[in-house]
């Protein structure tokens, strides 16, 4: 209070800012300021008492209402020094914020006036200094003193929302009171003074679906069972009003766009109970027969539907998959259909939501069933052979026009069209086979020989008579079977001799045989001397049962002079059917040998017999031998067994 001893700041106080709207400010401030100036510390005014209790009282402050609209200067207050005797010797000087510009002072009286309309929201207080100076001496009579002019708020700002438009989403079917979004508005007026900045929210549009909490701006649902499928978007208008929402307060509004988000509260439902599709029996595996759709009013995952066949497909002929784009069930062929076997299928198909929401099960069931009828259509199919390939056998000695075997093919269609057969001539260039076009019997038309061609692999074609375009082909493997048409014979021409000094029961040679025919049990032949009673007296033959036979001496004492050549006819038989046999004659010469059995010399005459040469040839050979004997008898003997060589000698 001591600092204020020098200056008495003349204050005015307006405790009811509302009144300032209705009452011109200068008229009120001037008398009020004068009143307080006369008795500044008395606190006699009731208004002042109320104000004190409301706000901290500051003696070095002036208060001034913002937004003064009068044509005169607005009176602020009066400076007064207790050194001022009222004789006009002092003058008052003002300095600081806006001195001489916004605020002017009457230097004689100390009256301060505001020259401009002031905005609290622009500058809420001004700091100024006052001085009292002796006019004559120009010396201050008091130390300079500082004071503040505070601009008093009036409600000149409406609440402003932080956004022009809010957006929010809340699930459909939410319970009443579910939080949606919070809106908020700011008021630029002084929040510490009056209700100018006290904002209250209310809903102008959007009832009865939504409500707003007046204090907080929180928007909540106000109606239960709001259904997205019924109405999805709402536009809510919220008002914020200051002055605590009372009449005369300023207001601002905002729009809140609220979307309901989907929940699974709708089950899938087939719009019809039966669907019917037609499909040709030739529909390939994996092809689509038809599409069905169970409608679901929900969206996104809540509309996702899975289809399955629950009955009528015992043979697993079909499958149903979900088209993820359209949520349709696509019926697909899993196994080839056959019109001749089944002409219609009746499938029971179930559609069920993939994601169920347990909260809404009471709105279910969340699945549905429909019947899908598939009518199989007949397709003209080519004839079908009874086998995929035929293997036939024919004996090589089969007569021409013998039936080898029969192929059969049928039209699988219900029409059972007649079929005709033919041989693909590209596979039977030599026209060895023929087929009966009516019954599929295959004939030989030329003689066969297994030894020249074992397999005849041909193709037979079956064609529908009524529709030549429908034809099928089948391979026919014809194997020519062996017939035992060849007799076994000696494997070679044997040169056999017996030593004059040979003993009885001695092996002099071993022979074997061959056969051109197919031998089933390996090369097996039997050997026997023809007419053994006659021919078996000098030599015997033993079958070794390994396809060889050995020739034995029957006695000793063979002599060139007595008999220089023996002939041994041998019967060789195979075990085929019928048995084939031949007789080969072995020629055994009698030769002189050393004691080890090595041949020394033989009789020339023996050479003629096995080769069966003509008389002329024999004479030539004999001449040859005579000539050769002069040089080397042994060489000549060993070499002249060959016919050509013998002739060459001539
Ligand atoms: C509300 O729905 C509309 C139309 O479907 C859409 O354009 C908008 O983005 C949605 N708003 C929100 C917040 O999801
Ligand atoms: C097929 O017909 C021919 C006469 O053309 C006959 O000889 C043959 O036995 C028949 N085949 C069958 C399997 O009936
Ligand atoms: C014919 O068929 C038989 C049996 O399949 C086979 O062994 C043979 O090699 C074939 N012949 C020809 C010439 O294709
Ligand atoms: C067996 O040998 C004797 C004496 O050498 C002879 O007379 C007879 O004709 C021979 N028999 C045959 C079948 O060659």
XYZ file of C-alpha atoms and ligand atoms in Angstrom:
706
model
C 0.000 0.000 0.000
C 2.949 2.290 0.606
C 3.939 2.461 -3.031
C 0.429 3.551 -3.765
C 0.768 6.501 -1.405
C 1.893 8.607 -4.287
C -0.734 7.708 -6.837
C -4.268 6.817 -6.250
C -5.308 4.734 -9.138
C -8.859 5.411 -9.881
C -10.500 2.188 -10.622
C -13.737 1.207 -12.004
C -15.113 -2.213 -11.901
C -17.751 -3.930 -13.883
C -18.732 -7.085 -12.136
C -21.441 -8.089 -14.571
C -19.882 -8.184 -18.021
C -23.209 -9.071 -19.598
C -24.543 -5.702 -18.781
C -21.875 -4.085 -20.852
C -23.734 -5.187 -23.943
C -26.808 -3.328 -23.039
C -25.267 -0.306 -21.351
C -23.046 2.191 -23.156
C -19.681 1.913 -21.493
C -18.575 5.537 -21.185
C -21.665 6.572 -19.317
C -21.158 3.854 -16.763
C -17.405 4.074 -16.371
C -17.152 7.738 -15.875
C -19.428 8.038 -12.865
C -18.129 4.790 -11.465
C -14.552 5.992 -11.752
C -15.448 9.295 -10.163
C -17.205 7.591 -7.346
C -14.255 5.357 -6.551
C -11.862 8.214 -7.007
C -13.578 10.146 -4.262
C -13.321 7.319 -1.814
C -10.958 4.734 -3.288
C -10.425 2.581 -0.234
C -13.803 2.763 1.357
C -15.081 -0.299 -0.568
C -18.535 1.019 -0.017
C -20.052 -0.216 -3.329
C -21.755 -3.606 -3.141
C -20.523 -4.394 -6.600
C -16.991 -3.846 -5.515
C -17.399 -6.132 -2.543
C -18.677 -8.922 -4.781
C -15.836 -8.403 -7.190
C -13.217 -8.617 -4.529
C -14.405 -11.958 -3.438
C -14.348 -13.108 -7.017
C -10.990 -11.921 -8.238
C -7.737 -10.804 -6.638
C -7.799 -7.100 -6.216
C -4.944 -5.160 -7.665
C -4.682 -1.473 -6.883
C -2.301 -0.626 -9.626
C -4.627 -1.897 -12.311
C -7.160 -0.301 -14.594
C -9.796 -2.397 -16.299
C -11.246 -1.666 -19.665
C -13.905 -3.500 -21.638
C -12.829 -4.781 -25.020
C -14.730 -4.130 -28.204
C -15.972 -0.627 -27.283
C -18.292 0.520 -30.040
C -19.011 4.134 -28.941
C -18.039 7.149 -31.028
C -16.264 8.971 -28.133
C -12.979 8.042 -26.587
C -13.434 5.413 -23.929
C -12.706 6.649 -20.448
C -10.137 4.548 -18.616
C -9.523 6.339 -15.305
C -7.778 9.158 -13.563
C -4.241 9.656 -12.199
C -3.905 11.732 -9.112
C -0.839 12.720 -7.023
C -1.305 13.799 -3.395
C 1.292 16.490 -4.219
C -1.336 17.972 -6.543
C -2.804 20.932 -4.742
C -5.266 21.568 -7.546
C -3.478 24.792 -8.466
C -2.489 23.550 -11.912
C 1.222 23.510 -11.127
C 1.627 19.835 -11.933
C 1.336 17.967 -15.131
C 0.842 14.235 -15.642
C 2.958 12.273 -18.160
C 2.149 8.823 -19.516
C 4.633 6.400 -21.056
C 4.808 2.682 -21.902
C 2.588 0.335 -24.005
C 0.448 2.431 -26.352
C 1.103 5.723 -24.492
C 0.155 8.716 -26.641
C -1.327 6.419 -29.185
C -3.798 3.944 -27.758
C -3.963 5.787 -24.469
C -3.884 9.539 -24.053
C -3.838 11.525 -20.848
C -5.118 14.960 -19.974
C -1.926 16.366 -18.477
C -3.803 18.736 -16.214
C -6.512 16.482 -14.861
C -4.796 13.067 -15.140
C -7.757 11.595 -17.002
C -6.773 8.647 -19.244
C -8.755 7.737 -22.324
C -8.512 4.920 -24.862
C -8.534 6.183 -28.419
C -9.189 2.828 -30.087
C -11.416 -0.149 -29.847
C -9.372 -2.874 -28.120
C -9.489 -6.652 -28.531
C -8.599 -8.759 -25.541
C -7.896 -11.733 -27.752
C -5.279 -9.582 -29.508
C -3.621 -8.020 -26.432
C -5.078 -8.564 -23.062
C -3.023 -6.068 -20.978
C -0.902 -2.944 -21.357
C 1.932 -1.945 -19.024
C 2.255 1.870 -18.594
C 4.169 4.302 -16.424
C 2.916 7.535 -14.875
C 4.764 10.574 -13.633
C 3.752 13.872 -12.051
C 6.030 16.793 -12.995
C 6.197 20.390 -11.773
C 5.268 22.486 -14.753
C 7.641 25.266 -13.838
C 10.715 23.384 -12.785
C 10.109 20.389 -14.996
C 11.089 18.157 -12.048
C 9.149 15.120 -11.058
C 7.400 15.561 -7.787
C 7.046 11.808 -7.299
C 9.074 8.785 -8.473
C 7.749 7.217 -11.634
C 5.127 4.543 -10.980
C 4.056 1.543 -13.128
C 0.527 0.357 -13.609
C -1.383 -2.066 -15.842
C -4.444 -1.610 -17.966
C -6.199 -4.906 -18.324
C -8.685 -5.470 -21.112
C -11.802 -7.043 -19.867
C -13.281 -9.937 -21.803
C -16.670 -9.784 -23.392
C -18.112 -12.843 -25.146
C -17.061 -11.959 -28.608
C -15.827 -15.422 -29.757
C -18.009 -18.366 -30.646
C -16.794 -21.867 -29.891
C -14.880 -23.410 -32.803
C -14.679 -27.181 -33.395
C -11.251 -28.687 -33.926
C -12.510 -30.205 -37.189
C -15.115 -29.090 -39.654
C -16.169 -32.661 -40.314
C -15.586 -35.691 -38.150
C -15.843 -39.265 -39.373
C -16.410 -42.293 -37.206
C -17.426 -45.908 -37.411
C -19.334 -48.009 -34.931
C -20.424 -51.640 -35.343
C -24.054 -52.177 -36.181
C -26.176 -53.830 -33.488
C -24.102 -52.084 -30.800
C -25.643 -51.624 -27.394
C -27.063 -48.256 -26.376
C -24.325 -46.036 -24.991
C -21.504 -47.412 -27.103
C -18.789 -44.828 -27.613
C -18.609 -43.511 -31.180
C -16.321 -40.485 -31.203
C -15.482 -37.410 -29.140
C -15.801 -33.954 -30.643
C -14.353 -30.842 -29.083
C -14.725 -27.089 -29.585
C -12.484 -24.292 -28.314
C -13.592 -20.777 -27.317
C -11.083 -17.971 -27.624
C -12.717 -15.948 -24.857
C -11.225 -15.720 -21.407
C -11.872 -19.027 -19.700
C -11.000 -17.556 -16.284
C -13.654 -14.918 -16.456
C -17.351 -15.446 -16.761
C -18.968 -18.110 -18.937
C -17.806 -16.694 -22.246
C -15.615 -19.732 -22.779
C -17.818 -22.306 -21.104
C -18.932 -24.617 -23.884
C -21.862 -27.028 -23.816
C -22.544 -29.604 -26.558
C -25.915 -30.581 -27.921
C -27.132 -32.655 -30.867
C -29.037 -30.807 -33.589
C -29.385 -33.700 -36.018
C -28.965 -37.448 -35.590
C -31.536 -38.263 -32.961
C -32.786 -40.748 -31.926
C -29.809 -42.778 -33.152
C -27.058 -40.895 -31.392
C -26.581 -38.652 -28.359
C -23.834 -36.340 -27.181
C -22.603 -35.784 -23.666
C -23.090 -32.043 -23.049
C -19.929 -31.604 -21.004
C -17.475 -33.820 -22.875
C -18.625 -33.918 -26.487
C -18.589 -37.735 -26.449
C -21.013 -39.133 -29.030
C -22.676 -42.425 -28.166
C -25.240 -44.694 -29.727
C -28.720 -44.001 -28.475
C -30.761 -46.701 -30.195
C -30.345 -50.456 -29.914
C -30.213 -52.849 -32.896
C -29.220 -50.316 -35.493
C -28.963 -52.424 -38.630
C -26.330 -51.661 -41.243
C -28.299 -53.579 -43.822
C -31.124 -51.128 -43.206
C -29.186 -47.847 -43.016
C -25.455 -47.629 -43.146
C -24.548 -43.952 -42.971
C -25.661 -41.251 -40.600
C -24.971 -37.562 -40.558
C -24.978 -36.087 -37.100
C -24.782 -32.340 -36.397
C -23.393 -31.245 -33.043
C -23.637 -27.741 -31.653
C -21.218 -26.226 -29.186
C -22.564 -23.171 -27.331
C -20.734 -20.968 -24.859
C -22.205 -19.119 -21.931
C -22.848 -22.607 -20.574
C -25.406 -23.170 -23.285
C -27.667 -20.402 -22.113
C -29.685 -18.068 -24.241
C -27.496 -15.451 -25.874
C -24.427 -17.658 -25.953
C -22.490 -17.942 -29.182
C -22.459 -21.260 -30.967
C -20.645 -23.281 -33.602
C -21.581 -26.564 -35.248
C -19.816 -29.532 -36.758
C -20.868 -32.489 -38.834
C -20.053 -36.025 -37.800
C -20.357 -38.686 -40.493
C -20.933 -41.974 -38.796
C -20.798 -45.306 -40.617
C -22.115 -48.524 -39.200
C -19.647 -51.341 -39.702
C -20.799 -54.812 -40.536
C -21.264 -57.722 -38.151
C -22.384 -61.193 -39.118
C -26.060 -60.844 -38.327
C -27.390 -62.246 -41.606
C -27.184 -65.896 -42.610
C -26.615 -67.041 -46.194
C -29.867 -68.032 -47.894
C -30.429 -69.707 -51.250
C -32.967 -67.671 -53.191
C -34.366 -70.893 -54.660
C -34.574 -74.395 -53.273
C -33.682 -76.224 -56.499
C -31.171 -75.553 -59.241
C -31.015 -77.492 -62.471
C -28.027 -77.835 -64.794
C -27.408 -79.777 -67.983
C -24.006 -81.151 -68.831
C -22.799 -83.372 -71.661
C -21.402 -86.666 -70.462
C -18.146 -85.737 -72.180
C -17.577 -82.767 -69.815
C -13.911 -83.060 -68.880
C -12.740 -83.474 -65.312
C -12.360 -80.043 -63.747
C -14.926 -78.346 -65.954
C -17.675 -76.225 -64.468
C -21.245 -77.456 -64.593
C -22.903 -74.464 -62.964
C -22.813 -71.821 -60.261
C -25.175 -71.304 -57.363
C -25.243 -68.528 -54.820
C -26.608 -68.231 -51.337
C -27.236 -64.548 -50.705
C -25.866 -62.908 -47.605
C -26.775 -59.317 -46.757
C -23.554 -58.894 -44.814
C -20.331 -57.798 -46.405
C -16.652 -58.745 -46.333
C -15.708 -61.714 -44.196
C -19.206 -61.783 -42.722
C -20.559 -62.715 -46.141
C -17.907 -65.360 -46.833
C -19.651 -68.606 -47.592
C -18.444 -72.172 -48.013
C -20.318 -74.735 -50.043
C -20.269 -78.500 -49.735
C -22.146 -81.455 -51.117
C -23.821 -83.182 -48.214
C -25.780 -85.849 -50.064
C -26.424 -87.465 -53.434
C -22.831 -87.939 -54.598
C -21.990 -91.448 -53.411
C -19.517 -91.968 -56.239
C -17.677 -88.712 -55.651
C -18.459 -87.479 -59.130
C -18.597 -83.772 -58.307
C -17.114 -81.165 -56.085
C -18.224 -77.672 -55.198
C -15.792 -74.881 -54.541
C -16.287 -71.261 -53.534
C -15.507 -68.454 -55.930
C -13.800 -66.040 -53.522
C -14.699 -63.030 -55.658
C -18.410 -63.621 -55.907
C -19.007 -66.022 -53.006
C -20.690 -68.360 -55.478
C -20.564 -72.139 -55.260
C -19.067 -73.605 -58.436
C -20.081 -77.189 -59.256
C -17.183 -78.991 -60.912
C -16.771 -82.403 -62.565
C -14.472 -84.649 -60.547
C -14.970 -87.912 -62.442
C -16.154 -88.464 -65.999
C -19.887 -88.880 -66.292
C -21.456 -91.662 -68.312
C -24.876 -91.053 -69.738
C -25.344 -94.783 -70.288
C -24.839 -95.423 -66.579
C -26.415 -92.419 -64.821
C -28.620 -89.865 -66.481
C -29.295 -87.557 -63.556
C -27.785 -86.593 -60.230
C -29.580 -85.000 -57.305
C -27.116 -83.286 -55.028
C -27.863 -81.667 -51.695
C -25.632 -78.655 -51.283
C -25.078 -76.737 -48.079
C -23.923 -73.127 -47.875
C -22.539 -71.958 -44.531
C -20.861 -68.774 -43.327
C -17.179 -69.189 -42.686
C -17.040 -66.893 -39.675
C -19.934 -67.108 -37.260
C -20.489 -64.557 -34.546
C -21.680 -66.273 -31.376
C -23.508 -63.096 -30.323
C -25.928 -63.386 -33.211
C -26.479 -67.136 -33.321
C -30.098 -66.538 -32.354
C -30.586 -64.923 -35.782
C -29.430 -68.176 -37.493
C -28.967 -70.922 -38.478
C -26.092 -69.486 -40.485
C -26.388 -72.096 -43.236
C -28.859 -73.197 -45.879
C -29.432 -76.203 -48.116
C -30.512 -76.422 -51.761
C -30.921 -79.212 -54.277
C -28.777 -79.225 -57.403
C -30.071 -81.388 -60.233
C -27.556 -82.344 -62.897
C -28.983 -83.764 -66.088
C -26.409 -85.721 -68.075
C -26.682 -85.336 -71.829
C -25.791 -88.115 -74.236
C -22.843 -87.541 -76.546
C -22.101 -89.620 -79.648
C -19.046 -91.607 -78.604
C -16.807 -93.757 -80.813
C -17.046 -97.556 -80.671
C -15.356 -99.203 -77.756
C -13.291 -102.397 -78.221
C -13.735 -105.180 -75.689
C -9.977 -105.004 -74.992
C -7.393 -102.282 -75.265
C -5.177 -104.661 -77.282
C -5.507 -108.157 -78.623
C -2.823 -110.844 -78.746
C -3.629 -113.636 -81.182
C -1.678 -116.736 -82.105
C -1.643 -118.640 -85.336
C 0.298 -121.721 -86.354
C 2.676 -121.147 -89.179
C 1.132 -123.973 -91.170
C -2.377 -122.480 -90.863
C -4.284 -122.751 -94.103
C -5.370 -119.617 -95.940
C -8.689 -118.261 -94.634
C -8.229 -119.777 -91.210
C -9.877 -117.661 -88.499
C -7.110 -116.468 -86.170
C -9.337 -114.733 -83.674
C -12.114 -112.190 -83.338
C -12.150 -108.593 -82.097
C -15.354 -106.893 -80.952
C -16.290 -103.260 -80.570
C -19.566 -101.649 -79.539
C -21.092 -98.236 -79.782
C -21.329 -97.174 -76.126
C -24.187 -94.804 -76.882
C -27.759 -95.620 -76.176
C -28.357 -95.724 -79.935
C -26.104 -98.828 -80.183
C -25.167 -98.036 -83.734
C -23.779 -100.940 -85.799
C -20.039 -101.199 -86.177
C -17.939 -102.339 -89.112
C -14.350 -103.543 -88.952
C -11.355 -103.095 -91.218
C -7.610 -103.665 -91.098
C -5.456 -100.567 -91.293
C -3.570 -101.411 -94.458
C -0.614 -99.292 -93.411
C 0.032 -101.868 -90.748
C -0.434 -104.830 -93.118
C 1.186 -103.783 -96.364
C 1.479 -107.328 -97.675
C -2.228 -107.964 -97.090
C -1.532 -111.078 -95.092
C -4.690 -110.655 -93.005
C -8.331 -109.940 -93.666
C -11.151 -109.114 -91.312
C -14.836 -109.912 -91.588
C -16.309 -106.431 -91.562
C -19.470 -107.701 -89.906
C -18.244 -109.814 -87.029
C -14.565 -108.882 -86.529
C -13.115 -112.315 -87.282
C -9.538 -112.042 -88.562
C -8.424 -114.411 -91.338
C -5.140 -115.275 -92.924
C -5.030 -114.568 -96.599
C -1.456 -115.645 -97.288
C 0.788 -118.461 -96.007
C 2.843 -117.678 -92.926
C 6.324 -118.664 -91.942
C 7.459 -118.245 -88.393
C 11.053 -118.650 -89.367
C 10.847 -115.534 -91.575
C 8.514 -113.298 -89.455
C 7.477 -114.081 -85.914
C 5.148 -111.128 -85.117
C 2.575 -109.396 -87.284
C 1.467 -106.330 -85.419
C -1.539 -104.798 -87.142
C -4.215 -102.218 -86.301
C -7.927 -102.889 -86.627
C -10.401 -100.018 -87.072
C -14.007 -100.097 -85.897
C -16.359 -97.541 -87.463
C -19.954 -96.710 -86.631
C -22.000 -97.447 -89.727
C -24.454 -94.626 -89.103
C -21.717 -92.110 -88.282
C -18.397 -92.894 -90.030
C -16.715 -90.066 -88.152
C -16.907 -92.056 -84.936
C -14.172 -94.652 -85.187
C -11.669 -96.311 -82.874
C -8.476 -98.244 -83.431
C -7.024 -101.180 -81.570
C -3.640 -102.905 -81.897
C -3.690 -106.619 -82.695
C -0.473 -108.530 -82.076
C -0.425 -111.755 -84.075
C 2.217 -114.231 -83.098
C 3.109 -116.982 -85.551
C 3.504 -120.241 -83.665
C 6.093 -122.745 -84.597
C 5.155 -126.014 -86.185
C 7.672 -128.849 -86.046
C 8.217 -128.893 -89.738
C 11.937 -129.447 -89.740
C 13.780 -132.641 -88.867
C 17.014 -132.550 -86.967
C 20.207 -133.376 -88.854
C 23.869 -133.695 -88.141
C 25.451 -130.454 -87.201
C 28.241 -130.984 -89.740
C 29.874 -133.457 -92.042
C 31.901 -135.724 -89.782
C 35.209 -137.310 -90.675
C 35.371 -140.549 -88.741
C 37.966 -143.261 -88.802
C 38.724 -146.391 -86.857
C 42.233 -147.630 -86.232
C 43.110 -151.073 -87.332
C 44.561 -151.715 -83.929
C 41.461 -150.396 -82.096
C 40.016 -152.459 -79.318
C 36.402 -153.244 -78.721
C 34.229 -150.715 -76.798
C 36.379 -147.736 -77.704
C 34.883 -144.328 -78.512
C 35.961 -143.345 -81.956
C 33.854 -140.137 -82.355
C 31.093 -138.023 -80.825
C 28.460 -136.333 -82.979
C 25.659 -133.754 -82.450
C 22.632 -132.424 -84.401
C 20.660 -129.215 -85.115
C 17.026 -128.368 -85.954
C 15.656 -125.265 -87.686
C 12.440 -125.311 -85.666
C 11.761 -123.472 -82.429
C 12.900 -125.857 -79.721
C 10.756 -125.593 -76.663
C 12.808 -127.839 -74.433
C 16.211 -126.790 -75.593
C 17.966 -128.684 -78.336
C 16.966 -132.193 -77.495
C 17.288 -135.017 -79.894
C 17.492 -138.766 -79.712
C 20.006 -140.832 -81.688
C 19.760 -144.449 -82.736
C 21.393 -146.737 -85.296
C 18.924 -147.510 -88.039
C 18.108 -151.203 -88.128
C 20.646 -152.153 -85.427
C 20.285 -155.871 -86.118
C 21.955 -155.334 -89.466
C 24.118 -152.240 -88.921
C 24.906 -152.598 -85.254
C 27.226 -155.540 -85.632
C 30.493 -153.725 -86.248
C 29.843 -150.315 -84.480
C 27.407 -149.210 -81.842
C 26.089 -145.721 -80.953
C 25.226 -144.456 -77.483
C 22.922 -141.477 -76.963
C 24.594 -139.302 -74.340
C 21.242 -137.525 -73.622
C 22.944 -134.157 -73.919
C 22.321 -133.734 -77.615
C 25.423 -135.754 -78.442
C 25.946 -139.364 -79.286
C 29.178 -141.362 -79.207
C 30.226 -144.051 -81.660
C 31.897 -147.107 -80.162
C 33.803 -149.991 -81.641
C 31.972 -153.279 -81.252
C 34.961 -155.505 -81.686
C 38.627 -155.382 -82.585
C 40.486 -156.524 -85.600
C 39.354 -153.978 -88.228
C 41.406 -154.347 -91.343
C 41.716 -152.195 -94.421
C 42.241 -155.204 -96.603
C 39.124 -156.843 -95.355
C 36.874 -153.783 -95.431
C 38.244 -150.247 -95.709
C 34.948 -148.310 -95.103
C 31.886 -148.930 -93.017
C 28.616 -147.022 -93.340
C 26.578 -146.370 -90.215
C 23.035 -144.988 -90.782
C 21.833 -143.011 -87.737
C 18.226 -141.915 -87.077
C 18.049 -138.475 -85.338
C 14.647 -137.531 -83.905
C 13.352 -134.387 -82.111
C 10.807 -134.404 -79.331
C 8.383 -132.082 -81.161
C 4.858 -132.786 -82.195
C 4.678 -134.460 -84.565
C 8.106 -136.023 -84.123
C 10.396 -135.146 -86.961
C 13.333 -137.380 -87.696
C 15.953 -137.870 -90.345
C 18.558 -140.464 -91.108
C 22.123 -139.445 -91.657
C 24.788 -141.914 -92.654
C 28.179 -141.704 -91.063
C 31.143 -143.021 -93.006
C 33.822 -144.696 -90.942
C 37.124 -145.373 -92.617
C 39.647 -147.918 -91.477
C 43.091 -146.444 -91.046
C 46.497 -147.525 -89.930
C 47.452 -145.845 -86.662
C 50.440 -145.690 -84.389
C 50.265 -147.155 -80.909
C 48.811 -143.903 -79.517
C 45.884 -144.051 -81.968
C 47.139 -141.302 -84.277
C 46.108 -141.914 -87.865
C 48.946 -142.942 -90.180
C 47.268 -143.828 -93.468
C 43.858 -144.646 -94.844
C 42.421 -146.097 -97.983
C 41.638 -143.619 -100.726
C 38.467 -145.367 -101.790
C 36.756 -144.300 -98.620
C 36.639 -140.726 -99.796
C 34.141 -141.298 -102.550
C 31.225 -142.430 -100.479
C 30.122 -139.640 -98.175
C 30.297 -136.981 -100.782
C 28.420 -138.928 -103.428
C 30.463 -137.654 -106.314
C 29.826 -138.536 -109.915
C 31.922 -141.197 -111.556
C 33.770 -138.604 -113.571
C 34.644 -136.682 -110.497
C 35.787 -139.822 -108.760
C 38.111 -140.660 -111.618
C 39.509 -137.162 -111.429
C 40.042 -137.504 -107.742
C 41.731 -140.834 -108.130
C 44.065 -139.380 -110.712
C 44.786 -136.562 -108.440
C 45.520 -138.892 -105.571
C 47.825 -141.003 -107.686
C 49.780 -137.907 -108.602
C 49.818 -136.651 -105.063
C 50.813 -139.992 -103.589
C 54.163 -139.551 -105.117
C 54.700 -136.499 -102.880
C 52.902 -137.002 -99.651
C 50.187 -139.570 -99.180
C 49.198 -138.427 -95.802
C 48.546 -134.828 -96.857
C 46.485 -135.897 -99.800
C 44.372 -138.168 -97.661
C 43.621 -135.556 -95.076
C 42.673 -132.908 -97.596
C 40.662 -134.584 -100.282
C 37.560 -134.939 -98.160
C 36.422 -131.643 -99.531
C 34.725 -131.926 -102.840
C 35.897 -128.624 -104.241
C 39.456 -129.191 -103.247
C 39.383 -132.553 -104.895
C 38.089 -131.085 -108.102
C 40.603 -128.303 -107.905
C 43.295 -130.930 -108.009
C 42.234 -131.977 -111.476
C -18.369 -44.467 -44.694
O -18.924 -45.070 -45.869
C -18.686 -44.348 -47.066
C -19.419 -45.052 -48.179
O -19.250 -46.449 -48.085
C -17.182 -44.283 -47.297
O -16.925 -43.556 -48.465
C -16.513 -43.658 -46.112
O -15.120 -43.679 -46.291
C -16.874 -44.363 -44.837
N -16.323 -43.687 -43.705
C -15.624 -44.318 -42.766
C -15.150 -43.508 -41.653
O -15.409 -45.542 -42.810
C -17.862 -114.356 -89.003
O -18.389 -114.561 -90.303
C -17.694 -115.518 -91.064
C -18.373 -115.581 -92.422
O -18.232 -114.371 -93.063
C -17.751 -116.875 -90.371
O -17.019 -117.799 -91.087
C -17.191 -116.717 -88.987
O -17.321 -117.933 -88.257
C -17.886 -115.643 -88.218
N -17.229 -115.458 -86.955
C -17.864 -115.564 -85.783
C -17.043 -115.297 -84.582
O -19.028 -115.844 -85.750
C 5.017 -106.704 -82.067
O 4.511 -106.859 -80.756
C 5.278 -107.713 -79.909
C 4.526 -107.927 -78.640
O 4.178 -106.702 -78.101
C 6.664 -107.164 -79.730
O 7.444 -107.995 -78.932
C 7.295 -106.977 -81.097
O 8.554 -106.351 -80.969
C 6.419 -106.157 -82.029
N 7.009 -106.153 -83.369
C 7.087 -105.082 -84.088
C 7.695 -105.230 -85.450
O 6.689 -104.034 -83.699
C 30.651 -156.286 -90.519
O 31.993 -156.752 -90.718
C 32.060 -157.956 -91.446
C 33.503 -158.374 -91.563
O 34.361 -157.322 -91.867
C 31.384 -157.788 -92.827
O 31.389 -158.943 -93.502
C 29.967 -157.261 -92.652
O 29.368 -157.011 -93.893
C 29.937 -156.054 -91.791
N 28.563 -155.669 -91.578
C 28.044 -154.505 -92.006
C 26.584 -154.253 -91.721
O 28.722 -153.625 -92.593
